[in-house]
Coordinates of C-alpha atoms in Angstrom, one line a residue:
Chain A
M13 CA -25.6 -14.5 15.7
I14 CA -24.2 -11.0 16.4
W15 CA -25.0 -8.7 19.3
I16 CA -23.7 -5.1 19.3
N17 CA -24.0 -3.4 22.7
G18 CA -26.4 -6.0 23.9
A19 CA -28.8 -5.8 20.9
E20 CA -29.1 -8.4 18.1
T21 CA -27.9 -6.6 15.0
D22 CA -25.3 -7.1 12.4
C23 CA -25.0 -3.3 11.9
L24 CA -21.9 -1.5 13.1
P25 CA -21.8 2.3 12.5
A26 CA -19.3 3.0 9.8
T27 CA -17.8 5.7 12.0
D28 CA -16.7 3.2 14.7
R29 CA -13.0 3.6 15.5
G30 CA -12.7 -0.2 15.4
L31 CA -13.0 0.2 11.6
L32 CA -11.3 3.5 11.1
Y33 CA -8.1 2.8 13.1
G34 CA -8.4 -0.8 14.4
D35 CA -8.9 1.0 17.7
G36 CA -10.0 -1.9 19.9
V37 CA -9.2 -5.4 21.2
W38 CA -10.7 -8.8 20.7
E39 CA -10.8 -12.4 21.9
T40 CA -11.6 -15.7 20.2
I41 CA -13.1 -18.2 22.7
G42 CA -14.2 -21.8 22.5
V43 CA -17.8 -22.4 23.6
R44 CA -18.9 -25.9 24.8
Q45 CA -22.2 -26.7 26.3
G46 CA -23.0 -23.1 26.7
R47 CA -19.8 -22.3 28.6
A48 CA -17.1 -19.9 27.3
Q49 CA -13.8 -21.7 28.0
L50 CA -11.3 -19.9 30.2
L51 CA -13.6 -16.8 30.0
E52 CA -12.0 -15.1 33.0
W53 CA -8.5 -15.2 31.5
H54 CA -9.9 -13.9 28.2
L55 CA -11.6 -11.0 30.0
E56 CA -8.3 -10.3 31.8
R57 CA -6.5 -10.0 28.5
L58 CA -9.2 -7.8 27.1
Q59 CA -8.8 -5.6 30.2
T60 CA -5.0 -5.5 29.7
G61 CA -5.5 -4.5 26.1
L62 CA -8.0 -1.8 26.9
Q63 CA -5.6 -0.4 29.5
A64 CA -2.7 -0.3 27.1
L65 CA -4.9 1.6 24.6
R66 CA -6.4 3.7 27.4
I67 CA -9.9 2.8 26.2
P68 CA -12.5 3.1 29.1
Q69 CA -13.4 -0.2 30.7
P70 CA -16.9 -1.6 30.2
D71 CA -18.9 -2.6 33.2
W72 CA -17.2 -6.0 33.6
H73 CA -19.9 -7.7 35.7
G74 CA -22.7 -6.7 33.2
F75 CA -20.5 -7.6 30.3
Q76 CA -19.8 -11.1 31.7
Q77 CA -23.5 -11.6 32.2
E78 CA -24.1 -10.5 28.6
I79 CA -21.6 -13.0 27.4
L80 CA -23.1 -15.8 29.5
T81 CA -26.6 -15.1 28.1
F82 CA -25.3 -14.8 24.6
C83 CA -23.7 -18.3 24.8
Q84 CA -26.6 -20.0 26.4
G85 CA -27.6 -23.2 24.7
Q86 CA -24.6 -23.3 22.4
E87 CA -23.3 -26.8 22.1
R88 CA -20.0 -26.1 20.4
S89 CA -19.3 -22.7 18.8
V90 CA -16.7 -20.0 18.5
L91 CA -17.3 -16.8 20.4
K92 CA -15.6 -13.7 19.2
V93 CA -15.6 -10.7 21.6
I94 CA -14.6 -7.3 20.3
V95 CA -14.4 -4.1 22.3
T96 CA -13.7 -0.9 20.4
R97 CA -13.3 2.7 21.5
G98 CA -16.7 3.5 20.0
A99 CA -18.0 5.6 17.2
G100 CA -16.4 9.0 17.4
Q101 CA -15.6 12.2 15.6
R102 CA -13.0 12.4 12.8
G103 CA -9.3 12.3 13.7
Y104 CA -6.9 10.1 15.7
N105 CA -7.5 12.0 18.9
P106 CA -9.2 9.5 21.3
V107 CA -11.8 11.8 22.7
T108 CA -12.7 10.8 26.3
G109 CA -16.2 10.0 27.3
L110 CA -17.1 7.9 24.3
P111 CA -19.0 4.7 25.2
P112 CA -17.0 1.7 24.0
T113 CA -18.7 -0.6 21.5
R114 CA -19.2 -4.3 22.6
I115 CA -19.6 -6.8 19.8
L116 CA -20.3 -10.5 20.3
Q117 CA -20.3 -13.0 17.4
L118 CA -21.0 -16.7 17.3
S119 CA -19.6 -18.9 14.5
P120 CA -19.7 -22.6 13.8
W121 CA -16.9 -24.6 15.4
P122 CA -14.1 -25.2 12.8
E123 CA -13.9 -28.9 12.2
Y124 CA -10.2 -29.4 11.8
P125 CA -9.2 -33.0 10.7
P126 CA -8.4 -35.0 13.8
D127 CA -5.0 -35.8 12.2
Y128 CA -3.8 -32.3 13.0
A129 CA -3.9 -32.9 16.7
G130 CA -3.1 -36.6 16.3
Q131 CA -0.3 -36.9 13.8
G132 CA 0.8 -33.3 13.9
V133 CA 0.9 -30.5 11.3
R134 CA 3.2 -29.1 8.6
L135 CA 4.5 -25.7 9.6
A136 CA 5.5 -23.2 6.9
L137 CA 8.1 -20.5 7.5
C138 CA 6.5 -17.1 6.6
Q139 CA 8.5 -14.5 4.7
A140 CA 6.4 -11.7 6.3
R141 CA 8.0 -10.7 9.5
L142 CA 6.6 -9.0 12.6
A143 CA 7.5 -5.5 13.4
R144 CA 8.9 -4.9 16.9
Q145 CA 6.5 -2.6 18.6
P146 CA 6.5 -3.0 22.4
L147 CA 3.6 -0.6 22.7
L148 CA 1.3 -3.1 21.0
A149 CA 2.9 -6.4 22.0
G150 CA 1.3 -9.1 24.0
F151 CA -2.4 -8.1 23.9
K152 CA -4.8 -8.8 21.1
H153 CA -5.7 -5.6 19.2
L154 CA -7.5 -5.1 15.9
N155 CA -4.4 -4.1 13.9
R156 CA -3.7 -7.5 12.3
L157 CA -2.5 -6.8 8.8
E158 CA 0.8 -8.7 9.4
Q159 CA -1.2 -11.8 10.2
V160 CA -3.3 -11.4 7.1
L161 CA -0.2 -11.0 4.9
A162 CA 1.5 -14.0 6.5
R163 CA -1.5 -16.2 6.2
A164 CA -1.8 -15.4 2.5
E165 CA 1.6 -16.9 1.9
F166 CA 0.8 -20.6 2.3
G167 CA -2.0 -22.8 1.0
N168 CA -3.5 -26.1 2.1
D169 CA -0.2 -27.9 2.2
Y170 CA 0.5 -26.3 5.5
Q171 CA -1.7 -26.0 8.5
E172 CA 0.1 -23.1 10.1
G173 CA 2.9 -20.6 9.5
L174 CA 5.8 -19.6 11.7
M175 CA 6.6 -15.9 12.0
C176 CA 9.9 -14.2 12.9
D177 CA 10.5 -10.6 13.8
Y178 CA 13.0 -8.3 12.0
A179 CA 15.7 -9.1 14.6
G180 CA 15.5 -12.7 13.4
N181 CA 13.8 -14.1 16.5
V182 CA 11.0 -16.6 16.2
V183 CA 7.9 -15.2 17.7
E184 CA 4.7 -17.2 17.1
G185 CA 2.4 -18.8 14.6
V186 CA 0.1 -16.7 12.4
M187 CA -2.9 -17.7 14.6
S188 CA -1.2 -19.5 17.4
N189 CA 1.7 -19.6 19.9
L190 CA 4.8 -21.8 19.6
F191 CA 6.3 -24.1 22.3
I192 CA 9.4 -26.1 21.8
I193 CA 11.0 -28.9 23.8
N194 CA 14.7 -28.1 23.2
A195 CA 17.7 -30.4 22.9
A196 CA 18.1 -30.4 26.7
G197 CA 14.5 -31.5 27.1
E198 CA 13.3 -28.1 28.4
F199 CA 10.0 -26.4 27.5
C200 CA 10.5 -22.9 26.0
T201 CA 8.1 -20.4 24.4
P202 CA 9.2 -17.1 22.8
D203 CA 9.2 -13.9 24.8
L204 CA 6.5 -11.6 23.5
G205 CA 7.8 -8.3 24.9
Q206 CA 8.5 -6.8 21.4
C207 CA 5.7 -8.4 19.3
G208 CA 3.2 -11.2 19.2
V209 CA 0.0 -12.1 21.0
A210 CA 0.2 -13.8 24.4
G211 CA -2.4 -16.5 23.8
I212 CA -4.8 -17.7 26.5
M213 CA -4.0 -21.3 25.6
R214 CA -0.3 -20.4 25.9
R215 CA -1.1 -19.2 29.4
F216 CA -3.0 -22.4 30.1
I217 CA -0.1 -24.6 29.0
I218 CA 2.4 -22.7 31.0
H219 CA 0.0 -23.0 34.0
V220 CA -0.4 -26.8 33.6
L221 CA 3.3 -27.4 33.1
E222 CA 3.8 -25.5 36.4
K223 CA 1.4 -27.8 38.1
Y224 CA 3.5 -30.7 36.9
G225 CA 6.6 -29.0 38.4
I226 CA 7.9 -28.3 34.9
R227 CA 9.2 -24.8 34.3
C228 CA 8.5 -23.3 30.9
H229 CA 11.2 -20.9 29.9
I230 CA 10.1 -17.7 28.3
C231 CA 13.0 -16.8 26.1
T232 CA 14.5 -15.5 22.9
L233 CA 14.4 -18.3 20.2
E234 CA 16.1 -18.3 16.8
L235 CA 15.5 -20.6 13.9
K236 CA 18.5 -22.7 14.8
D237 CA 16.8 -23.4 18.2
I238 CA 13.8 -24.7 16.3
E239 CA 15.9 -26.9 14.1
Q240 CA 17.7 -28.3 17.1
A241 CA 14.5 -28.9 19.1
Q242 CA 13.2 -32.4 20.0
A243 CA 9.6 -31.3 19.5
L244 CA 7.4 -28.3 18.6
F245 CA 3.8 -27.6 19.1
M246 CA 1.4 -24.8 18.4
T247 CA -1.5 -23.7 20.6
N248 CA -4.6 -21.5 20.5
S249 CA -8.0 -21.5 22.1
L250 CA -9.7 -23.4 19.2
I251 CA -7.0 -25.8 18.0
G252 CA -5.8 -26.6 21.5
I253 CA -2.4 -28.2 20.8
W254 CA -1.2 -29.1 17.4
P255 CA 2.1 -30.9 17.5
V256 CA 4.4 -30.0 14.5
R257 CA 5.4 -33.0 12.5
E258 CA 7.4 -31.2 9.9
F259 CA 9.1 -27.8 9.6
S260 CA 11.6 -26.7 7.1
G261 CA 12.4 -30.2 5.9
K262 CA 12.9 -31.5 9.5
H263 CA 10.6 -34.1 11.1
Y264 CA 9.7 -34.0 14.7
G265 CA 8.4 -36.6 17.1
I266 CA 5.5 -36.2 19.6
P267 CA 6.7 -37.0 23.2
S268 CA 4.1 -38.4 25.6
L269 CA 4.1 -35.2 27.6
I270 CA 2.5 -33.4 24.7
R271 CA -0.2 -36.1 24.6
K272 CA -0.7 -35.5 28.3
L273 CA -1.1 -31.7 27.7
Q274 CA -3.6 -32.4 25.0
M275 CA -5.7 -34.4 27.5
D276 CA -5.6 -31.5 29.9
V277 CA -6.9 -29.2 27.1
K278 CA -9.6 -31.7 26.3
A279 CA -10.6 -31.8 30.0
L280 CA -11.4 -28.1 29.8
S281 CA -14.6 -28.7 28.0
Chain B
M5 CA -23.6 11.3 4.9
I6 CA -22.3 7.8 4.4
W7 CA -22.5 5.4 1.4
I8 CA -21.6 1.8 1.6
N9 CA -21.2 0.1 -1.8
G10 CA -23.1 2.9 -3.4
A11 CA -26.1 2.9 -1.1
E12 CA -26.9 5.5 1.6
T13 CA -26.5 3.6 4.9
D14 CA -24.4 3.9 8.1
C15 CA -24.5 0.2 8.6
L16 CA -21.4 -1.9 8.1
P17 CA -21.7 -5.7 8.7
A18 CA -19.8 -6.5 11.9
T19 CA -18.1 -9.3 10.0
D20 CA -16.3 -6.9 7.7
R21 CA -12.5 -7.5 7.7
G22 CA -11.9 -3.8 7.9
L23 CA -13.2 -4.0 11.5
L24 CA -11.8 -7.5 12.3
Y25 CA -8.2 -7.0 11.1
G26 CA -8.0 -3.4 9.7
D27 CA -7.8 -5.2 6.4
G28 CA -8.2 -2.2 4.1
V29 CA -7.0 1.2 3.0
W30 CA -8.3 4.7 3.2
E31 CA -8.0 8.3 2.0
T32 CA -8.9 11.7 3.5
I33 CA -9.6 14.2 0.8
G34 CA -10.5 17.8 0.8
V35 CA -13.7 18.7 -1.1
R36 CA -14.3 22.2 -2.5
Q37 CA -17.2 23.3 -4.7
G38 CA -18.1 19.7 -5.3
R39 CA -14.6 18.7 -6.4
A40 CA -12.4 16.2 -4.6
Q41 CA -9.0 17.7 -4.6
L42 CA -6.1 15.7 -6.1
L43 CA -8.5 12.8 -6.5
E44 CA -6.4 11.0 -9.1
W45 CA -3.4 10.9 -6.8
H46 CA -5.6 9.7 -3.9
L47 CA -7.0 6.9 -6.0
E48 CA -3.5 6.0 -7.1
R49 CA -2.4 5.6 -3.5
L50 CA -5.5 3.5 -2.8
Q51 CA -4.6 1.3 -5.6
T52 CA -1.0 1.0 -4.4
G53 CA -2.3 0.0 -1.0
L54 CA -4.8 -2.6 -2.3
Q55 CA -2.0 -4.1 -4.4
A56 CA 0.3 -4.3 -1.3
L57 CA -2.5 -6.1 0.6
R58 CA -3.5 -8.1 -2.5
I59 CA -7.1 -6.9 -2.1
P60 CA -9.0 -7.2 -5.4
Q61 CA -9.3 -3.8 -7.2
P62 CA -12.7 -2.2 -7.5
D63 CA -13.9 -1.1 -10.9
W64 CA -12.0 2.2 -10.8
H65 CA -14.0 4.0 -13.5
G66 CA -17.3 3.2 -11.7
F67 CA -15.8 4.0 -8.3
Q68 CA -14.6 7.4 -9.5
Q69 CA -18.1 8.2 -10.9
E70 CA -19.6 7.2 -7.5
I71 CA -17.2 9.5 -5.7
L72 CA -18.0 12.4 -8.1
T73 CA -21.8 11.9 -7.5
F74 CA -21.3 11.6 -3.8
C75 CA -19.4 14.9 -3.6
Q76 CA -21.9 16.8 -5.8
G77 CA -23.0 20.1 -4.3
Q78 CA -20.5 20.0 -1.4
E79 CA -19.2 23.5 -0.8
R80 CA -16.4 22.6 1.6
S81 CA -16.2 19.1 3.2
V82 CA -13.9 16.3 4.1
L83 CA -14.3 13.1 2.1
K84 CA -13.2 9.9 3.6
V85 CA -12.8 6.9 1.3
I86 CA -12.3 3.4 2.7
V87 CA -11.9 0.2 0.8
T88 CA -11.8 -3.1 2.8
R89 CA -11.3 -6.7 1.7
G90 CA -15.0 -7.2 2.5
A91 CA -17.1 -9.3 4.9
G92 CA -15.7 -12.7 5.1
Q93 CA -15.5 -16.0 6.9
R94 CA -13.7 -16.3 10.2
G95 CA -9.9 -16.4 10.2
Y96 CA -6.9 -14.4 8.8
N97 CA -6.9 -16.2 5.5
P98 CA -7.9 -13.7 2.8
V99 CA -10.2 -15.9 0.8
T100 CA -10.2 -14.8 -2.8
G101 CA -13.4 -13.8 -4.6
L102 CA -14.8 -11.6 -1.8
P103 CA -16.2 -8.3 -3.2
P104 CA -14.3 -5.4 -1.5
T105 CA -16.4 -3.0 0.6
R106 CA -16.4 0.7 -0.5
I107 CA -17.3 3.3 2.1
L108 CA -17.7 7.0 1.4
Q109 CA -18.1 9.5 4.3
L110 CA -18.6 13.2 4.3
S111 CA -17.8 15.3 7.3
P112 CA -17.7 19.1 8.0
W113 CA -14.5 20.9 7.1
P114 CA -12.3 21.3 10.2
E115 CA -12.1 25.0 10.9
Y116 CA -8.5 25.3 12.1
P117 CA -7.6 28.8 13.5
P118 CA -5.9 30.7 10.6
D119 CA -3.0 31.4 12.9
Y120 CA -1.8 27.8 12.4
A121 CA -1.0 28.4 8.8
G122 CA -0.2 32.0 9.4
Q123 CA 2.1 32.1 12.5
G124 CA 2.9 28.5 12.6
V125 CA 2.2 25.7 15.1
R126 CA 3.8 24.2 18.2
L127 CA 5.1 20.7 17.5
A128 CA 5.3 18.1 20.3
L129 CA 7.8 15.3 20.3
C130 CA 5.8 12.0 20.8
Q131 CA 7.2 9.3 23.0
A132 CA 5.3 6.7 21.0
R133 CA 7.6 5.5 18.3
L134 CA 6.7 3.9 14.9
A135 CA 7.6 0.3 14.3
R136 CA 9.7 -0.4 11.3
Q137 CA 7.6 -2.5 9.0
P138 CA 8.4 -2.1 5.3
L139 CA 5.5 -4.4 4.3
L140 CA 3.1 -1.7 5.5
A141 CA 5.1 1.4 4.9
G142 CA 4.1 4.3 2.6
F143 CA 0.4 3.5 1.9
K144 CA -2.5 4.3 4.1
H145 CA -4.0 1.2 5.7
L146 CA -6.5 0.8 8.5
N147 CA -3.9 -0.3 11.2
R148 CA -3.5 3.0 12.9
L149 CA -3.1 2.3 16.6
E150 CA 0.4 3.9 16.7
Q151 CA -1.2 7.2 15.6
V152 CA -4.0 6.9 18.1
L153 CA -1.5 6.3 21.0
A154 CA 0.8 9.2 19.8
R155 CA -2.1 11.6 19.4
A156 CA -3.3 10.9 22.9
E157 CA 0.1 12.1 24.3
F158 CA -0.4 15.8 23.7
G159 CA -3.3 18.2 24.4
N160 CA -4.3 21.6 23.0
D161 CA -1.0 23.3 23.7
Y162 CA 0.4 21.6 20.6
Q163 CA -1.2 21.4 17.2
E164 CA 0.7 18.3 16.0
G165 CA 3.2 15.7 17.2
L166 CA 6.4 14.5 15.6
M167 CA 7.1 10.7 15.5
C168 CA 10.4 8.9 15.4
D169 CA 10.9 5.2 14.7
Y170 CA 12.8 2.8 16.9
A171 CA 16.0 3.4 15.0
G172 CA 15.9 7.0 16.1
N173 CA 14.9 8.5 12.8
V174 CA 12.4 11.2 12.4
V175 CA 9.5 9.9 10.2
E176 CA 6.4 12.1 10.2
G177 CA 3.7 13.9 12.1
V178 CA 0.9 12.0 13.7
M179 CA -1.5 13.1 11.0
S180 CA 0.9 14.9 8.6
N181 CA 4.3 14.7 6.8
L182 CA 7.3 16.7 7.7
F183 CA 9.5 18.9 5.5
I184 CA 12.6 20.7 6.7
I185 CA 14.8 23.4 5.1
N186 CA 18.2 22.4 6.4
A187 CA 21.1 24.5 7.5
A188 CA 22.4 24.4 3.9
G189 CA 19.0 25.7 2.6
E190 CA 18.0 22.4 1.1
F191 CA 14.5 20.9 1.3
C192 CA 14.3 17.5 2.8
T193 CA 11.6 15.1 3.8
P194 CA 12.0 11.7 5.6
D195 CA 12.3 8.6 3.6
L196 CA 9.2 6.4 4.3
G197 CA 10.6 3.0 3.2
Q198 CA 10.4 1.5 6.7
C199 CA 7.3 3.2 8.2
G200 CA 5.0 6.2 7.7
V201 CA 2.4 7.3 5.3
A202 CA 3.4 9.0 2.0
G203 CA 0.9 11.8 2.0
I204 CA -0.8 13.2 -1.1
M205 CA 0.0 16.7 0.0
R206 CA 3.7 15.6 0.5
R207 CA 3.6 14.4 -3.1
F208 CA 2.1 17.7 -4.2
I209 CA 4.8 19.8 -2.4
I210 CA 7.6 17.7 -3.9
H211 CA 6.0 18.2 -7.3
V212 CA 5.6 21.9 -7.0
L213 CA 9.2 22.3 -5.7
E214 CA 10.3 20.4 -8.8
K215 CA 8.5 22.8 -11.0
Y216 CA 10.4 25.6 -9.3
G217 CA 13.6 23.7 -10.1
I218 CA 14.1 22.9 -6.4
R219 CA 15.0 19.3 -5.6
C220 CA 13.5 17.9 -2.4
H221 CA 15.8 15.4 -0.8
I222 CA 14.1 12.2 0.5
C223 CA 16.5 11.1 3.2
T224 CA 17.1 9.8 6.7
L225 CA 16.6 12.6 9.3
E226 CA 17.5 12.5 12.9
L227 CA 16.4 14.8 15.7
K228 CA 19.7 16.8 15.4
D229 CA 18.8 17.6 11.8
I230 CA 15.5 19.0 13.0
E231 CA 17.3 21.1 15.6
Q232 CA 19.7 22.5 13.1
A233 CA 17.1 23.2 10.4
Q234 CA 16.3 26.7 9.4
A235 CA 12.6 25.9 9.0
L236 CA 10.1 23.1 9.4
F237 CA 6.6 22.6 8.0
M238 CA 3.9 19.9 8.2
T239 CA 1.6 18.9 5.4
N240 CA -1.6 17.0 4.8
S241 CA -4.6 17.2 2.5
L242 CA -6.7 19.2 5.0
I243 CA -4.2 21.5 6.8
G244 CA -2.3 22.2 3.6
I245 CA 1.0 23.5 5.0
W246 CA 1.5 24.4 8.7
P247 CA 4.9 26.0 9.3
V248 CA 6.3 25.0 12.7
R249 CA 7.1 27.9 14.9
E250 CA 8.3 26.0 17.9
F251 CA 9.7 22.5 18.5
S252 CA 11.6 21.2 21.5
G253 CA 12.2 24.8 22.8
K254 CA 13.6 26.0 19.5
H255 CA 11.9 28.7 17.5
Y256 CA 11.8 28.6 13.7
G257 CA 11.2 31.3 11.1
I258 CA 8.9 31.1 8.0
P259 CA 10.9 31.7 4.8
S260 CA 9.0 33.3 1.9
L261 CA 9.3 30.1 -0.1
I262 CA 6.9 28.4 2.4
R263 CA 4.5 31.2 1.9
K264 CA 4.7 30.7 -1.9
L265 CA 4.0 26.9 -1.4
Q266 CA 1.0 27.8 0.7
M267 CA -0.3 29.9 -2.2
D268 CA 0.1 26.9 -4.5
V269 CA -1.9 24.8 -2.1
K270 CA -4.6 27.5 -1.9
A271 CA -4.7 27.6 -5.7
L272 CA -5.7 23.9 -5.7
S273 CA -9.3 24.8 -4.6

């Protein structure tokens, strides 16, 4: 099911700047029992992205209502929300006054084998690196060729790939964020000031850890920090938490605190 | 007028990866008397881009015929050609076997004041910098948020903006390539191995200079090289050659060789 600007249609004008330049932002949201999970945080990130791109904000109250109506009766689905700068005249110049395009899409829930969350996943090291571009870092825009290239590198032997930037820092998974428990037992997740997407599930994990009185360090991580870590896990809104059981020939355990966090994610639904 | 996969329609499926990830390439081509200018070079660049993104190639012979038919009877227009990886399932993974989407659009020719080519333009210095990403450099893909942000920086007082990368090198204009005639009288244009789009008009200029026995140096340029240059000009398929009359408070002349190149561009039509 697809709605564009509130109407059921699969038809986007080919002059939409979302297509022409990737001039927009998006969210992937889990839907359970008709409820879009962590919707407020997702809408906050959309707003941050639109501000960064100076795209006019939609009427948020009306948009939220539209999303609630759209998700009604959905047992378990994936909601994709896209907001673009709209269909416009030729050229990069973002003419003001264009009404933004709102796109809502529902897809079936991806049925990942329970092993991924249970026993952990194998993590590939992607050769494709992320460019450092602070102007586009943190929010979730439609310029995602780096992720497409990185994802194409590994097949079914791996469930996710780890991406570094050109400075040699570890940044994130192709479709997820990375957390580590380092040699000293501290939680760390990469700083995303230069590149990467600040995931909503990442925010949730940091928030839950805080509630437990555990500080999650947001810092610069290199591959050697990953090698020396006690445990790794990947997060996003659909997979929740996937512990990493193997990366680069090294095997990792799954401490009980990761299990506890997985329960917290489960309790969201 | 818009054709998608050979049929007249303005309707792109909202699941097309061109929208979702900017997963495709494009060309802007001048059309005069029904003829798409430098079409073979444009198709070559499309091909290079599709190869870089590992998107299956369309049937080139059929596609070229389609473009010729599409442009028939067009006195003076702008042709936009887009090829995306197609409409696919959710997720970054570029599933093989998807038929690519071909989009052709015609727009009115932009009537720039003749002064721009005649007297030269004012060039702004953009604050937005280009990220260094060799995986996406040189070809013309649909991830163009850097250009959108850069173009939004300057208004009608300037006709084009100059972009640097994070290493401090001068790379290109927002919608054009840069050439300089340096203090020693040599032609130079920035190397695009790290970022930037290798324009078809840039290729044409280098080619024409070669015919004149003039070597154009493809090199690293910094802002001080621009300041010390005798002359600057910007090129793309629609503007042809715009000499720069002012950049950063400095005024530049227009040597006769630039006029000669402008005549060569004019002779294309």
